[in-house]
Amino acid sequence: MGLNTVNPFDLTGRVAIVTGSNTGLGAGMAVALAAAGCDIVGVSRTDAGDTPARVEASGRRFADVRADLGSPAPAGDIVRAAVEAFGRIDVLVNNAGIIRRDNALDFTEADWDDVMDVNLKSLFFLSQAAARQFVKQQGGGKIINVASMLSFQGGIRVASYTASKSGVLGLTRLLANEWAAHGINVNAIAPGYMATANTAALRDDTRRNGEILGRIPAARWGTPDDLAGPVVFLASSASDYVHGHTLAVDGGWLAR
Ligand code: NAP
């Protein structure tokens, strides 16, 4: 993409697709990328939330794309819609994800398939659709996958989530290997314990909440804003030689 030596984090004029941009970490990353200069193609299932207003408040454009990533079928249409809206794409953030909790002895096939389909299968096929566009544009691109602490650890009662997020780490490496020669950087962010809808049940459980907080060196849950710097770094020319890395943003959780 060419290094801007004055501000290597400047994303002025870039176009970023962010899945699950209506809420939580996806909203935080969409707003951070807009603040750094990106126009945003926000992919939401039902409602875009207040993300369009927050993006437009920083002077950037927002294209509202509706898609259900429970299947990879919309992948091609999402990229086509982005190119139609803004003429090109530069960044894909694969953020949409779900979790199901149950004992491994009782875990159902539906809870396995639903999680794997959104967290891993659609992530792969949307990455493929974006990379085909990057190759066509001949200017490289940036893919940022959202991994998890359970890309590194086993977890408990979340069999399909652990399988999917461990898969995200491996796939991030594989895609980096295949696409680095095209100038495409594929990396991942592994958030620690972040205060979003995804973790509401954990935070509502006083005992689990206390156990988790007690183990985080930073002594607080993370927030969507904590991903702002990491996502801008991985979307920008500052990370042009970073390939296949999964960056933990976890208040020190993995260092314990
Ligand atoms: P969240 O608030 O539950 O947001 C999840 C997002 O994914 C929502 O925008 C949701 O859309 C979207 N999504 C889910 N299923 C979808 C589908 N079938 N089609 C399209 N969009 C779909 O959770 P979050 O914490 O921000 O999670 C964002 C990502 O971070 C996920 O990949 C999650 O696994 C990961 N993560 C979170 C934490 C944490 O502590 N919070 C830690 C590590 C990793 P709807 O609003 O329509 O459901």
PDB file of C-alpha atoms and ligand atoms in Angstrom:
ATOM      1  CA  MET A   1       0.000   0.000   0.000  1.00  0.00           C
ATOM      2  CA  GLY A   2       3.006   2.293   0.342  1.00  0.00           C
ATOM      3  CA  LEU A   3       4.322   3.669   3.605  1.00  0.00           C
ATOM      4  CA  ASN A   4       3.149   7.113   4.684  1.00  0.00           C
ATOM      5  CA  THR A   5       6.252   8.091   6.648  1.00  0.00           C
ATOM      6  CA  VAL A   6       4.602  11.164   8.190  1.00  0.00           C
ATOM      7  CA  ASN A   7       1.790   9.124   9.743  1.00  0.00           C
ATOM      8  CA  PRO A   8       1.982   5.385   9.001  1.00  0.00           C
ATOM      9  CA  PHE A   9      -1.372   4.931  10.758  1.00  0.00           C
ATOM     10  CA  ASP A  10      -3.235   7.294   8.411  1.00  0.00           C
ATOM     11  CA  LEU A  11      -6.080   5.543   6.601  1.00  0.00           C
ATOM     12  CA  THR A  12      -7.466   8.520   4.683  1.00  0.00           C
ATOM     13  CA  GLY A  13      -9.409   7.381   1.619  1.00  0.00           C
ATOM     14  CA  ARG A  14      -9.296   3.671   2.485  1.00  0.00           C
ATOM     15  CA  VAL A  15     -12.428   1.510   2.476  1.00  0.00           C
ATOM     16  CA  ALA A  16     -13.027  -1.004   5.266  1.00  0.00           C
ATOM     17  CA  ILE A  17     -15.664  -3.734   5.490  1.00  0.00           C
ATOM     18  CA  VAL A  18     -16.524  -4.562   9.111  1.00  0.00           C
ATOM     19  CA  THR A  19     -18.877  -7.456   9.884  1.00  0.00           C
ATOM     20  CA  GLY A  20     -21.096  -7.252  12.951  1.00  0.00           C
ATOM     21  CA  SER A  21     -20.561  -3.487  12.967  1.00  0.00           C
ATOM     22  CA  ASN A  22     -23.859  -2.678  14.687  1.00  0.00           C
ATOM     23  CA  THR A  23     -22.709  -3.366  18.241  1.00  0.00           C
ATOM     24  CA  GLY A  24     -19.909  -4.350  20.625  1.00  0.00           C
ATOM     25  CA  LEU A  25     -16.376  -4.785  19.364  1.00  0.00           C
ATOM     26  CA  GLY A  26     -17.391  -4.460  15.692  1.00  0.00           C
ATOM     27  CA  ALA A  27     -18.938  -1.041  16.322  1.00  0.00           C
ATOM     28  CA  GLY A  28     -15.822   0.041  18.243  1.00  0.00           C
ATOM     29  CA  MET A  29     -13.510  -1.055  15.417  1.00  0.00           C
ATOM     30  CA  ALA A  30     -15.674   0.537  12.691  1.00  0.00           C
ATOM     31  CA  VAL A  31     -15.669   3.865  14.525  1.00  0.00           C
ATOM     32  CA  ALA A  32     -11.897   3.657  15.154  1.00  0.00           C
ATOM     33  CA  LEU A  33     -11.178   2.922  11.478  1.00  0.00           C
ATOM     34  CA  ALA A  34     -13.410   5.854  10.463  1.00  0.00           C
ATOM     35  CA  ALA A  35     -11.570   8.160  12.874  1.00  0.00           C
ATOM     36  CA  ALA A  36      -8.319   7.113  11.160  1.00  0.00           C
ATOM     37  CA  GLY A  37      -9.793   7.992   7.740  1.00  0.00           C
ATOM     38  CA  CYS A  38     -11.712   4.969   6.389  1.00  0.00           C
ATOM     39  CA  ASP A  39     -15.092   4.912   4.746  1.00  0.00           C
ATOM     40  CA  ILE A  40     -16.964   2.019   6.312  1.00  0.00           C
ATOM     41  CA  VAL A  41     -19.028  -0.750   4.781  1.00  0.00           C
ATOM     42  CA  GLY A  42     -20.895  -2.032   7.818  1.00  0.00           C
ATOM     43  CA  VAL A  43     -22.358  -5.529   7.627  1.00  0.00           C
ATOM     44  CA  SER A  44     -25.216  -6.166  10.032  1.00  0.00           C
ATOM     45  CA  ARG A  45     -27.866  -8.812  10.241  1.00  0.00           C
ATOM     46  CA  THR A  46     -30.870  -6.710  11.209  1.00  0.00           C
ATOM     47  CA  ASP A  47     -30.143  -3.162  12.311  1.00  0.00           C
ATOM     48  CA  ALA A  48     -27.046  -0.994  11.819  1.00  0.00           C
ATOM     49  CA  GLY A  49     -27.395   0.515  15.319  1.00  0.00           C
ATOM     50  CA  ASP A  50     -25.838   3.920  15.923  1.00  0.00           C
ATOM     51  CA  THR A  51     -22.667   3.029  13.974  1.00  0.00           C
ATOM     52  CA  PRO A  52     -23.630   4.977  10.799  1.00  0.00           C
ATOM     53  CA  ALA A  53     -24.121   8.167  12.844  1.00  0.00           C
ATOM     54  CA  ARG A  54     -20.846   7.629  14.729  1.00  0.00           C
ATOM     55  CA  VAL A  55     -18.920   7.032  11.479  1.00  0.00           C
ATOM     56  CA  GLU A  56     -20.489  10.030   9.776  1.00  0.00           C
ATOM     57  CA  ALA A  57     -19.703  12.186  12.828  1.00  0.00           C
ATOM     58  CA  SER A  58     -16.020  11.744  11.989  1.00  0.00           C
ATOM     59  CA  GLY A  59     -16.655  12.958   8.429  1.00  0.00           C
ATOM     60  CA  ARG A  60     -16.579   9.537   6.752  1.00  0.00           C
ATOM     61  CA  ARG A  61     -19.158   7.698   4.679  1.00  0.00           C
ATOM     62  CA  PHE A  62     -21.082   4.607   5.827  1.00  0.00           C
ATOM     63  CA  ALA A  63     -22.581   2.000   3.482  1.00  0.00           C
ATOM     64  CA  ASP A  64     -25.206  -0.139   5.185  1.00  0.00           C
ATOM     65  CA  VAL A  65     -25.091  -3.761   4.015  1.00  0.00           C
ATOM     66  CA  ARG A  66     -27.477  -6.336   5.469  1.00  0.00           C
ATOM     67  CA  ALA A  67     -26.418  -9.972   5.474  1.00  0.00           C
ATOM     68  CA  ASP A  68     -26.812 -13.092   7.588  1.00  0.00           C
ATOM     69  CA  LEU A  69     -23.392 -14.712   7.939  1.00  0.00           C
ATOM     70  CA  GLY A  70     -24.947 -17.923   9.227  1.00  0.00           C
ATOM     71  CA  SER A  71     -24.011 -19.115   5.747  1.00  0.00           C
ATOM     72  CA  PRO A  72     -21.208 -17.996   3.423  1.00  0.00           C
ATOM     73  CA  ALA A  73     -23.713 -17.370   0.587  1.00  0.00           C
ATOM     74  CA  PRO A  74     -23.691 -13.535   0.948  1.00  0.00           C
ATOM     75  CA  ALA A  75     -19.862 -13.235   0.781  1.00  0.00           C
ATOM     76  CA  GLY A  76     -19.654 -12.291  -2.894  1.00  0.00           C
ATOM     77  CA  ASP A  77     -22.583  -9.879  -2.648  1.00  0.00           C
ATOM     78  CA  ILE A  78     -21.012  -8.095   0.351  1.00  0.00           C
ATOM     79  CA  VAL A  79     -17.820  -7.382  -1.586  1.00  0.00           C
ATOM     80  CA  ARG A  80     -19.799  -6.366  -4.695  1.00  0.00           C
ATOM     81  CA  ALA A  81     -21.926  -3.976  -2.592  1.00  0.00           C
ATOM     82  CA  ALA A  82     -18.796  -2.439  -1.074  1.00  0.00           C
ATOM     83  CA  VAL A  83     -17.182  -1.891  -4.474  1.00  0.00           C
ATOM     84  CA  GLU A  84     -20.432  -0.471  -5.813  1.00  0.00           C
ATOM     85  CA  ALA A  85     -20.654   1.962  -2.888  1.00  0.00           C
ATOM     86  CA  PHE A  86     -17.051   3.164  -2.697  1.00  0.00           C
ATOM     87  CA  GLY A  87     -15.260   1.858  -5.813  1.00  0.00           C
ATOM     88  CA  ARG A  88     -12.760  -0.426  -4.037  1.00  0.00           C
ATOM     89  CA  ILE A  89     -11.940  -2.166  -0.777  1.00  0.00           C
ATOM     90  CA  ASP A  90      -8.747  -2.012   1.297  1.00  0.00           C
ATOM     91  CA  VAL A  91      -9.570  -3.662   4.627  1.00  0.00           C
ATOM     92  CA  LEU A  92     -11.790  -6.520   5.817  1.00  0.00           C
ATOM     93  CA  VAL A  93     -12.492  -6.993   9.521  1.00  0.00           C
ATOM     94  CA  ASN A  94     -14.080 -10.400  10.169  1.00  0.00           C
ATOM     95  CA  ASN A  95     -15.687  -9.575  13.500  1.00  0.00           C
ATOM     96  CA  ALA A  96     -19.168 -11.213  13.482  1.00  0.00           C
ATOM     97  CA  GLY A  97     -19.259 -14.111  15.893  1.00  0.00           C
ATOM     98  CA  ILE A  98     -21.454 -16.076  18.272  1.00  0.00           C
ATOM     99  CA  ILE A  99     -20.983 -18.358  21.279  1.00  0.00           C
ATOM    100  CA  ARG A 100     -23.030 -21.245  22.716  1.00  0.00           C
ATOM    101  CA  ARG A 101     -22.476 -22.667  26.188  1.00  0.00           C
ATOM    102  CA  ASP A 102     -23.147 -26.263  27.277  1.00  0.00           C
ATOM    103  CA  ASN A 103     -21.324 -29.227  28.752  1.00  0.00           C
ATOM    104  CA  ALA A 104     -19.411 -31.227  26.130  1.00  0.00           C
ATOM    105  CA  LEU A 105     -21.454 -34.290  27.187  1.00  0.00           C
ATOM    106  CA  ASP A 106     -24.676 -32.519  26.203  1.00  0.00           C
ATOM    107  CA  PHE A 107     -23.486 -30.287  23.330  1.00  0.00           C
ATOM    108  CA  THR A 108     -25.846 -30.426  20.330  1.00  0.00           C
ATOM    109  CA  GLU A 109     -25.009 -30.581  16.648  1.00  0.00           C
ATOM    110  CA  ALA A 110     -26.947 -27.333  16.120  1.00  0.00           C
ATOM    111  CA  ASP A 111     -24.792 -25.526  18.695  1.00  0.00           C
ATOM    112  CA  TRP A 112     -21.717 -26.911  16.937  1.00  0.00           C
ATOM    113  CA  ASP A 113     -22.809 -26.014  13.385  1.00  0.00           C
ATOM    114  CA  ASP A 114     -24.282 -22.568  14.134  1.00  0.00           C
ATOM    115  CA  VAL A 115     -21.054 -21.367  15.772  1.00  0.00           C
ATOM    116  CA  MET A 116     -18.689 -22.921  13.234  1.00  0.00           C
ATOM    117  CA  ASP A 117     -20.731 -21.511  10.334  1.00  0.00           C
ATOM    118  CA  VAL A 118     -20.546 -17.879  11.518  1.00  0.00           C
ATOM    119  CA  ASN A 119     -17.164 -17.858  13.270  1.00  0.00           C
ATOM    120  CA  LEU A 120     -15.111 -19.919  10.824  1.00  0.00           C
ATOM    121  CA  LYS A 121     -16.855 -20.886   7.573  1.00  0.00           C
ATOM    122  CA  SER A 122     -18.239 -17.446   6.706  1.00  0.00           C
ATOM    123  CA  LEU A 123     -14.968 -15.835   7.863  1.00  0.00           C
ATOM    124  CA  PHE A 124     -13.090 -17.982   5.352  1.00  0.00           C
ATOM    125  CA  PHE A 125     -15.396 -17.371   2.396  1.00  0.00           C
ATOM    126  CA  LEU A 126     -15.678 -13.629   3.038  1.00  0.00           C
ATOM    127  CA  SER A 127     -11.868 -13.491   3.236  1.00  0.00           C
ATOM    128  CA  GLN A 128     -11.716 -15.362  -0.083  1.00  0.00           C
ATOM    129  CA  ALA A 129     -14.164 -12.918  -1.720  1.00  0.00           C
ATOM    130  CA  ALA A 130     -12.227  -9.916  -0.379  1.00  0.00           C
ATOM    131  CA  ALA A 131      -8.855 -11.364  -1.418  1.00  0.00           C
ATOM    132  CA  ARG A 132     -10.132 -11.976  -4.963  1.00  0.00           C
ATOM    133  CA  GLN A 133     -11.033  -8.273  -5.101  1.00  0.00           C
ATOM    134  CA  PHE A 134      -7.629  -7.266  -3.627  1.00  0.00           C
ATOM    135  CA  VAL A 135      -5.860  -9.364  -6.290  1.00  0.00           C
ATOM    136  CA  LYS A 136      -8.021  -7.763  -8.998  1.00  0.00           C
ATOM    137  CA  GLN A 137      -7.179  -4.278  -7.688  1.00  0.00           C
ATOM    138  CA  GLN A 138      -3.447  -5.190  -7.623  1.00  0.00           C
ATOM    139  CA  GLY A 139      -2.816  -3.009  -4.569  1.00  0.00           C
ATOM    140  CA  GLY A 140      -2.755  -5.535  -1.731  1.00  0.00           C
ATOM    141  CA  GLY A 141      -5.088  -5.341   1.243  1.00  0.00           C
ATOM    142  CA  LYS A 142      -5.544  -6.021   4.926  1.00  0.00           C
ATOM    143  CA  ILE A 143      -7.620  -8.783   6.513  1.00  0.00           C
ATOM    144  CA  ILE A 144      -8.109  -8.681  10.280  1.00  0.00           C
ATOM    145  CA  ASN A 145      -9.816 -11.663  11.889  1.00  0.00           C
ATOM    146  CA  VAL A 146     -11.252 -11.583  15.370  1.00  0.00           C
ATOM    147  CA  ALA A 147      -9.863 -14.491  17.377  1.00  0.00           C
ATOM    148  CA  SER A 148     -10.138 -15.019  21.160  1.00  0.00           C
ATOM    149  CA  MET A 149      -8.310 -16.158  24.271  1.00  0.00           C
ATOM    150  CA  LEU A 150      -9.796 -19.524  23.245  1.00  0.00           C
ATOM    151  CA  SER A 151      -7.530 -19.485  20.194  1.00  0.00           C
ATOM    152  CA  PHE A 152      -4.777 -20.157  22.784  1.00  0.00           C
ATOM    153  CA  GLN A 153      -6.611 -21.824  25.680  1.00  0.00           C
ATOM    154  CA  GLY A 154      -9.193 -24.597  25.984  1.00  0.00           C
ATOM    155  CA  GLY A 155     -11.964 -22.863  27.863  1.00  0.00           C
ATOM    156  CA  ILE A 156     -14.862 -24.838  29.312  1.00  0.00           C
ATOM    157  CA  ARG A 157     -18.453 -25.501  28.164  1.00  0.00           C
ATOM    158  CA  VAL A 158     -17.836 -23.736  24.820  1.00  0.00           C
ATOM    159  CA  ALA A 159     -16.728 -26.610  22.558  1.00  0.00           C
ATOM    160  CA  SER A 160     -17.693 -25.108  19.203  1.00  0.00           C
ATOM    161  CA  TYR A 161     -16.447 -21.633  20.155  1.00  0.00           C
ATOM    162  CA  THR A 162     -13.008 -22.971  21.130  1.00  0.00           C
ATOM    163  CA  ALA A 163     -12.872 -25.071  17.957  1.00  0.00           C
ATOM    164  CA  SER A 164     -13.860 -22.102  15.801  1.00  0.00           C
ATOM    165  CA  LYS A 165     -11.502 -19.578  17.395  1.00  0.00           C
ATOM    166  CA  SER A 166      -8.573 -22.040  17.403  1.00  0.00           C
ATOM    167  CA  GLY A 167      -9.428 -22.490  13.729  1.00  0.00           C
ATOM    168  CA  VAL A 168      -9.346 -18.717  13.209  1.00  0.00           C
ATOM    169  CA  LEU A 169      -5.749 -18.619  14.484  1.00  0.00           C
ATOM    170  CA  GLY A 170      -4.678 -21.439  12.144  1.00  0.00           C
ATOM    171  CA  LEU A 171      -6.537 -20.024   9.158  1.00  0.00           C
ATOM    172  CA  THR A 172      -4.991 -16.600   9.782  1.00  0.00           C
ATOM    173  CA  ARG A 173      -1.568 -18.213   9.370  1.00  0.00           C
ATOM    174  CA  LEU A 174      -2.555 -20.235   6.308  1.00  0.00           C
ATOM    175  CA  LEU A 175      -4.108 -17.275   4.494  1.00  0.00           C
ATOM    176  CA  ALA A 176      -1.103 -15.104   5.371  1.00  0.00           C
ATOM    177  CA  ASN A 177       1.180 -17.714   3.817  1.00  0.00           C
ATOM    178  CA  GLU A 178      -0.853 -17.907   0.619  1.00  0.00           C
ATOM    179  CA  TRP A 179      -1.587 -14.221   0.171  1.00  0.00           C
ATOM    180  CA  ALA A 180       1.491 -12.357   1.466  1.00  0.00           C
ATOM    181  CA  ALA A 181       2.961 -12.523  -2.050  1.00  0.00           C
ATOM    182  CA  HIS A 182      -0.087 -10.524  -3.249  1.00  0.00           C
ATOM    183  CA  GLY A 183       0.649  -7.764  -0.721  1.00  0.00           C
ATOM    184  CA  ILE A 184      -2.253  -8.932   1.432  1.00  0.00           C
ATOM    185  CA  ASN A 185      -1.649  -8.938   5.192  1.00  0.00           C
ATOM    186  CA  VAL A 186      -3.775 -11.433   7.122  1.00  0.00           C
ATOM    187  CA  ASN A 187      -3.599 -11.037  10.889  1.00  0.00           C
ATOM    188  CA  ALA A 188      -5.924 -11.469  13.862  1.00  0.00           C
ATOM    189  CA  ILE A 189      -6.798  -9.678  17.069  1.00  0.00           C
ATOM    190  CA  ALA A 190      -7.510 -11.895  20.073  1.00  0.00           C
ATOM    191  CA  PRO A 191      -9.548  -9.834  22.526  1.00  0.00           C
ATOM    192  CA  GLY A 192      -9.406 -10.819  26.169  1.00  0.00           C
ATOM    193  CA  TYR A 193     -12.452 -10.460  28.380  1.00  0.00           C
ATOM    194  CA  MET A 194     -14.379  -7.514  26.938  1.00  0.00           C
ATOM    195  CA  ALA A 195     -17.593  -5.951  28.256  1.00  0.00           C
ATOM    196  CA  THR A 196     -20.092  -6.611  25.411  1.00  0.00           C
ATOM    197  CA  ALA A 197     -23.366  -8.539  24.938  1.00  0.00           C
ATOM    198  CA  ASN A 198     -21.232 -11.623  24.196  1.00  0.00           C
ATOM    199  CA  THR A 199     -20.004 -11.706  27.823  1.00  0.00           C
ATOM    200  CA  ALA A 200     -23.120 -10.359  29.609  1.00  0.00           C
ATOM    201  CA  ALA A 201     -23.893 -13.796  31.108  1.00  0.00           C
ATOM    202  CA  LEU A 202     -20.358 -14.090  32.522  1.00  0.00           C
ATOM    203  CA  ARG A 203     -20.408 -10.596  33.991  1.00  0.00           C
ATOM    204  CA  ASP A 204     -23.848 -11.224  35.538  1.00  0.00           C
ATOM    205  CA  ASP A 205     -22.490 -14.293  37.349  1.00  0.00           C
ATOM    206  CA  THR A 206     -20.946 -12.724  40.470  1.00  0.00           C
ATOM    207  CA  ARG A 207     -18.617 -15.662  41.142  1.00  0.00           C
ATOM    208  CA  ARG A 208     -17.316 -15.967  37.545  1.00  0.00           C
ATOM    209  CA  ASN A 209     -17.048 -12.176  37.261  1.00  0.00           C
ATOM    210  CA  GLY A 210     -14.869 -12.053  40.397  1.00  0.00           C
ATOM    211  CA  GLU A 211     -12.691 -14.964  39.224  1.00  0.00           C
ATOM    212  CA  ILE A 212     -12.116 -13.369  35.823  1.00  0.00           C
ATOM    213  CA  LEU A 213     -11.378  -9.891  37.155  1.00  0.00           C
ATOM    214  CA  GLY A 214      -8.996 -11.337  39.745  1.00  0.00           C
ATOM    215  CA  ARG A 215      -6.939 -12.952  36.972  1.00  0.00           C
ATOM    216  CA  ILE A 216      -6.663  -9.922  34.654  1.00  0.00           C
ATOM    217  CA  PRO A 217      -3.438  -8.014  35.449  1.00  0.00           C
ATOM    218  CA  ALA A 218      -5.025  -4.773  34.191  1.00  0.00           C
ATOM    219  CA  ALA A 219      -7.813  -5.432  36.763  1.00  0.00           C
ATOM    220  CA  ARG A 220     -10.697  -4.446  34.480  1.00  0.00           C
ATOM    221  CA  TRP A 221     -12.793  -5.830  31.631  1.00  0.00           C
ATOM    222  CA  GLY A 222     -11.705  -4.521  28.226  1.00  0.00           C
ATOM    223  CA  THR A 223     -13.913  -2.184  26.194  1.00  0.00           C
ATOM    224  CA  PRO A 224     -14.483  -1.801  22.433  1.00  0.00           C
ATOM    225  CA  ASP A 225     -12.216   1.282  22.579  1.00  0.00           C
ATOM    226  CA  ASP A 226      -9.305  -0.942  23.640  1.00  0.00           C
ATOM    227  CA  LEU A 227      -9.297  -2.410  20.109  1.00  0.00           C
ATOM    228  CA  ALA A 228      -8.997   0.992  18.398  1.00  0.00           C
ATOM    229  CA  GLY A 229      -5.194   1.187  18.309  1.00  0.00           C
ATOM    230  CA  PRO A 230      -4.631  -2.478  17.399  1.00  0.00           C
ATOM    231  CA  VAL A 231      -7.184  -2.477  14.547  1.00  0.00           C
ATOM    232  CA  VAL A 232      -5.861   0.775  13.066  1.00  0.00           C
ATOM    233  CA  PHE A 233      -2.302  -0.588  13.283  1.00  0.00           C
ATOM    234  CA  LEU A 234      -3.225  -3.829  11.492  1.00  0.00           C
ATOM    235  CA  ALA A 235      -5.250  -1.926   8.852  1.00  0.00           C
ATOM    236  CA  SER A 236      -2.466   0.554   8.122  1.00  0.00           C
ATOM    237  CA  SER A 237       0.875   0.595   6.331  1.00  0.00           C
ATOM    238  CA  ALA A 238       2.542   0.520   9.772  1.00  0.00           C
ATOM    239  CA  SER A 239       1.957  -3.256   9.727  1.00  0.00           C
ATOM    240  CA  ASP A 240       2.947  -3.993   6.112  1.00  0.00           C
ATOM    241  CA  TYR A 241       5.548  -6.605   7.184  1.00  0.00           C
ATOM    242  CA  VAL A 242       3.310  -8.236   9.839  1.00  0.00           C
ATOM    243  CA  HIS A 243       1.820 -11.468   8.462  1.00  0.00           C
ATOM    244  CA  GLY A 244      -0.081 -14.308  10.135  1.00  0.00           C
ATOM    245  CA  HIS A 245       0.112 -12.876  13.643  1.00  0.00           C
ATOM    246  CA  THR A 246      -2.626 -13.113  16.274  1.00  0.00           C
ATOM    247  CA  LEU A 247      -2.298 -10.130  18.575  1.00  0.00           C
ATOM    248  CA  ALA A 248      -3.688 -10.595  22.087  1.00  0.00           C
ATOM    249  CA  VAL A 249      -5.383  -7.469  23.461  1.00  0.00           C
ATOM    250  CA  ASP A 250      -6.183  -8.883  26.850  1.00  0.00           C
ATOM    251  CA  GLY A 251      -5.057  -6.692  29.757  1.00  0.00           C
ATOM    252  CA  GLY A 252      -2.275  -9.232  30.343  1.00  0.00           C
ATOM    253  CA  TRP A 253      -4.533 -12.323  30.701  1.00  0.00           C
ATOM    254  CA  LEU A 254      -2.222 -14.608  28.699  1.00  0.00           C
ATOM    255  CA  ALA A 255       0.857 -13.340  30.495  1.00  0.00           C
ATOM    256  CA  ARG A 256      -0.383 -14.812  33.788  1.00  0.00           C
TER     257      ARG A 256
HETATM  258  P1  NAP B   1     -21.685  -9.109  20.308  1.00  0.00           P
HETATM  259  O1  NAP B   1     -21.918  -7.810  20.989  1.00  0.00           O
HETATM  260  O2  NAP B   1     -22.564 -10.277  20.589  1.00  0.00           O
HETATM  261  O3  NAP B   1     -21.593  -8.843  18.728  1.00  0.00           O
HETATM  262  C1  NAP B   1     -21.514  -9.906  17.805  1.00  0.00           C
HETATM  263  C2  NAP B   1     -21.732  -9.345  16.422  1.00  0.00           C
HETATM  264  O4  NAP B   1     -21.746 -10.413  15.469  1.00  0.00           O
HETATM  265  C3  NAP B   1     -23.073  -8.625  16.301  1.00  0.00           C
HETATM  266  O5  NAP B   1     -22.945  -7.537  15.443  1.00  0.00           O
HETATM  267  C4  NAP B   1     -23.926  -9.702  15.664  1.00  0.00           C
HETATM  268  O6  NAP B   1     -25.043  -9.217  14.984  1.00  0.00           O
HETATM  269  C5  NAP B   1     -22.931 -10.301  14.697  1.00  0.00           C
HETATM  270  N1  NAP B   1     -23.432 -11.576  14.221  1.00  0.00           N
HETATM  271  C6  NAP B   1     -23.659 -12.686  14.942  1.00  0.00           C
HETATM  272  N2  NAP B   1     -24.191 -13.633  14.152  1.00  0.00           N
HETATM  273  C7  NAP B   1     -24.311 -13.100  12.912  1.00  0.00           C
HETATM  274  C8  NAP B   1     -24.812 -13.565  11.675  1.00  0.00           C
HETATM  275  N3  NAP B   1     -25.330 -14.807  11.532  1.00  0.00           N
HETATM  276  N4  NAP B   1     -24.780 -12.736  10.600  1.00  0.00           N
HETATM  277  C9  NAP B   1     -24.284 -11.475  10.718  1.00  0.00           C
HETATM  278  N5  NAP B   1     -23.812 -10.969  11.867  1.00  0.00           N
HETATM  279  C10 NAP B   1     -23.831 -11.784  12.956  1.00  0.00           C
HETATM  280  O7  NAP B   1     -20.240  -9.640  20.673  1.00  0.00           O
HETATM  281  P2  NAP B   1     -18.792  -8.963  20.661  1.00  0.00           P
HETATM  282  O8  NAP B   1     -18.202  -9.259  21.968  1.00  0.00           O
HETATM  283  O9  NAP B   1     -18.797  -7.601  20.119  1.00  0.00           O
HETATM  284  O10 NAP B   1     -18.095  -9.972  19.623  1.00  0.00           O
HETATM  285  C11 NAP B   1     -17.461  -9.564  18.434  1.00  0.00           C
HETATM  286  C12 NAP B   1     -16.397 -10.595  18.105  1.00  0.00           C
HETATM  287  O11 NAP B   1     -15.412 -10.593  19.140  1.00  0.00           O
HETATM  288  C13 NAP B   1     -16.902 -12.028  18.010  1.00  0.00           C
HETATM  289  O12 NAP B   1     -16.236 -12.702  16.972  1.00  0.00           O
HETATM  290  C14 NAP B   1     -16.522 -12.608  19.365  1.00  0.00           C
HETATM  291  O13 NAP B   1     -16.381 -14.007  19.341  1.00  0.00           O
HETATM  292  C15 NAP B   1     -15.196 -11.915  19.580  1.00  0.00           C
HETATM  293  N6  NAP B   1     -14.707 -11.886  20.957  1.00  0.00           N
HETATM  294  C16 NAP B   1     -15.387 -11.257  21.950  1.00  0.00           C
HETATM  295  C17 NAP B   1     -14.855 -11.242  23.224  1.00  0.00           C
HETATM  296  C18 NAP B   1     -15.518 -10.574  24.368  1.00  0.00           C
HETATM  297  O14 NAP B   1     -15.036 -10.694  25.493  1.00  0.00           O
HETATM  298  N7  NAP B   1     -16.591  -9.829  24.180  1.00  0.00           N
HETATM  299  C19 NAP B   1     -13.637 -11.857  23.477  1.00  0.00           C
HETATM  300  C20 NAP B   1     -12.969 -12.498  22.441  1.00  0.00           C
HETATM  301  C21 NAP B   1     -13.510 -12.489  21.180  1.00  0.00           C
HETATM  302  P3  NAP B   1     -26.488  -9.142  15.765  1.00  0.00           P
HETATM  303  O15 NAP B   1     -26.396  -7.920  16.629  1.00  0.00           O
HETATM  304  O16 NAP B   1     -27.460  -9.056  14.655  1.00  0.00           O
HETATM  305  O17 NAP B   1     -26.611 -10.406  16.558  1.00  0.00           O
END
